[in-house]
Amino acid sequence: MRHEPTATRPRGLALRRSLLAVGAALLAAGLVSSAVTPAQADDAVDGARTAGDAMFPNVGNGGYDALDYDIDLAWTPDAVQTGQVMAGSLVATSTMTARAATPLRSLSLDFEGLVVDAVTVNGSPAAWQRDVDAGAIRHKLVVTPATPVNGEFSVSVAYHGVPVAHVDADGSYEGWNATTDGATMLGQPIGNMTGFPHNNTPADKATYSISLDVPTTLADVTGAGAAPAAAVSNGELLSRTPSSDGTRTTWQWQQTKQMASELVIISIGRYDVIESTVALRDGRTIPAWSFADSALPAANKATVTAAVDQLGPVIRNLETIYGTYPGQSAGVVVDSVPRGINYALETQDRSFFPSSIDFSTLVHELAHQWYGNNVSPTTWTDIWIAEGMATWAETFSDGSDGFGQGTATREVWFDSWNGTPASDERWGIAPGAQTDSASLYDFQTYTRSAQFWAALRVAIGDDAFFSVVKQWQTDFAGTSRTGADLLALSENVSGRDLKAFYQDWILDADKPAWPDQFELSLTTVATAPVERGASLSYTLSAENTGLVPLASSTASLDLSGVLDRASIDAATLPAGTSLTGDELVWTIPATDPGLTATASFEVEVDDDASGGTLTAQATASLGGTCASCASSLAVQQYAVDAEAPVITGDTAAGSTLSATTPGWTAGTEFTYSWAIDGTSVPDATASTFVIPPAAEGRTVTATVTGSRAGYLDQTRTSAPVGPVIAAAPLPGAPSPTASAAAPVPAGGQLCMTGTEAPIAAILWATGALIAGAALSVVTLRRRRVARGPDTF
């Protein structure tokens, strides 16, 4: 909720006092609850009070998806200060808009310290209680609406008090920490629950509107050094609105990008505000808001100014490997904080740094804007993905293989791996299987995980590696992902089976093996086109281009495009090779870095081979890349064996002739044509031919063309058969008699009689009729009623 400020009290305070009246009498120690009696629904369930994170089993919640947080917070320092840090308190209202997949009769949020004044759900008062066990890291605000919620809903919590720091299991501070001139809230991994109630898991990202009402000027804890104050948060600064008397200013920030709650920053204090812009590779120019503690020494302020100047160059460099910068603003925040905050943090859009900035850390935190922020871990166990990548990015930015002139990234991380003996207990925590939050920020999360990224690059090669690195961002922007997702993407992009590699590096609690690295090549000794019966020599070579001796590498050679026209004598294959079907596998012998192993074998071209190509394709096992892994040799093309076709069958008109093709190469396919006295007969394209009456006295020939893949076509013509004789008369047919002795003129009529079926066709076949004449035939009728003559 957002309200206009007044001159006499923090903005929104009147509303909060009204809400306070609803719930003030309901507070108690230990388990605190309200007295609203909720209704129940038979099909509603209680939302889970855990996100299922092995590192923090009692943090995070289930049953809903947070969509947006609207935080309206007013902070005021105490009138009288004691101690080394600023004492102050806040009043606030935080509204979460969320979506429930199924009806919820209750739901929980993570909220540590501070006093709850009232809770409403969809604008109506709701019952609530606090379920707290600090030792188990459980700080729950359990909300029971008057009516179960389903679909989109909102929960508003009004609260106030003196915020507290959250001390991690490793002794570091996070959450709300007082400084000498204000306070800074940092959330990684779970501390932001000390500032506002929310679903405290990186798996549930949301957008944010954050309104911070603070004094316009602040002194330090001693009351000295009054200077302009600022209130810093994430996203874009929409406005700075002074109160009517100018004593307070409201800073309105909006984060429209998806953000995990652990990436929220709220920092209040005396700051020098540096406004600048950053030009991106896609032509966009985004604003940058940076903040330097006004009390920093001049040298420290100089590091801040230098970092601001480097924002553009570093971001543009990182865009070349990660893709377009995912945020809509940039910047840095540098504050003087207690010793317990001894770390920089990738708070989204503008990273946090304690007291000063060095270039390597700047690169690390900017890399997190992609890895960790744009794509976040689903659970804290998978923090290694982002921390390993950001640590690797530091060396790539400095390395000669990246953006600098220093030691190449591969050598940096190999030396780190090689210099840590297998007996070192730090190998005993597997990055992807860790469960102890006390060791969350140790060797396995940073160093071993950076080694993993370097080793993955060795294992799958540069092309696949940088495709994976960029595609992780484009495919999963704005979401939270797991190590299993990274494995699946890496296998899909590289085409490699990486399960054993991933198990070794991420899931096993011991020192992983540095991967082999070699360049595979295939060469062939032959002169093309290859003749029948020729012997060809193939050689596989593996040059060790890595940093360890080859130990478990193989190469496979697909010979299906060779063995269809050639053969291998398996007894002559060299040691270390085996042939199964069409695949030859070579187990590469142990080979020191810089040396090359080879394996050669011969094939013999088949005696009946003709045309086409002999093609072979080699592939390397993990860590191998191909220099030239394909071979293609043309085979001499020969003509198919061919002989003249032989015609069989009677040569009488009306008989069927067949063309046979003895002596041709097996597998040849034929096309046919027929001719009478050398003149081609249209549409006669079958292997058989019915002799037409008009062929009487003439000869018939057949021509065939033989074709076979890889061979030259051949055409052959048969010896002629014939001359064709007249068709034999029908058995028992009487000689017909014509009704006119003279030739029948065109258009005339000829009548014939007989004792059997009409024989006009016979007369036609002998050429006795003149074209155009009509013919009448009279037949004897047996056992039929007499009728007139049939007319043709």
Short mmCIF file of C-alpha atoms in Angstrom, two decimals, residues 1 3 6-25 27 72 74 76 89-94 115-120 157-161 213 248:
data_model
loop_
_atom_site.label_atom_id
_atom_site.label_comp_id
_atom_site.label_asym_id
_atom_site.label_seq_id
_atom_site.Cartn_x
_atom_site.Cartn_y
_atom_site.Cartn_z
CA MET A 1 0.00 0.00 0.00
CA HIS A 3 0.12 6.69 1.00
CA THR A 6 2.73 13.87 6.35
CA ALA A 7 5.01 16.39 7.96
CA THR A 8 4.69 15.02 11.47
CA ARG A 9 4.85 11.23 11.13
CA PRO A 10 6.21 8.53 8.81
CA ARG A 11 3.94 7.95 5.81
CA GLY A 12 1.36 5.25 6.27
CA LEU A 13 1.62 5.44 10.05
CA ALA A 14 -2.06 6.36 10.55
CA LEU A 15 -3.16 3.27 8.65
CA ARG A 16 -0.77 1.08 10.59
CA ARG A 17 -2.03 2.41 13.91
CA SER A 18 -5.56 1.56 12.80
CA LEU A 19 -4.47 -1.98 11.93
CA LEU A 20 -2.56 -2.14 15.19
CA ALA A 21 -5.79 -1.57 17.09
CA VAL A 22 -7.23 -4.72 15.47
CA GLY A 23 -4.54 -6.99 16.78
CA ALA A 24 -2.66 -5.34 19.64
CA ALA A 25 -4.58 -7.11 22.40
CA LEU A 27 -0.09 -10.53 21.17
CA ASP A 72 5.69 0.14 2.29
CA ALA A 74 9.09 3.82 7.20
CA THR A 76 13.16 6.29 11.99
CA SER A 89 12.70 1.19 14.39
CA LEU A 90 10.25 0.81 11.59
CA VAL A 91 6.56 0.53 10.84
CA ALA A 92 5.54 -1.18 7.65
CA THR A 93 2.88 -2.89 5.61
CA SER A 94 3.81 -5.64 3.19
CA VAL A 115 5.71 -7.33 15.85
CA VAL A 116 2.70 -8.28 13.76
CA ASP A 117 -0.12 -5.79 14.16
CA ALA A 118 -2.77 -7.18 11.85
CA VAL A 119 -3.22 -9.47 8.85
CA THR A 120 -5.83 -9.23 6.13
CA VAL A 157 0.66 -7.76 7.04
CA ALA A 158 1.02 -4.63 9.15
CA TYR A 159 3.98 -4.77 11.52
CA HIS A 160 6.41 -2.62 13.47
CA GLY A 161 9.36 -2.81 15.80
CA ASP A 213 10.22 6.57 3.92
CA ARG A 248 11.61 13.06 5.32
#
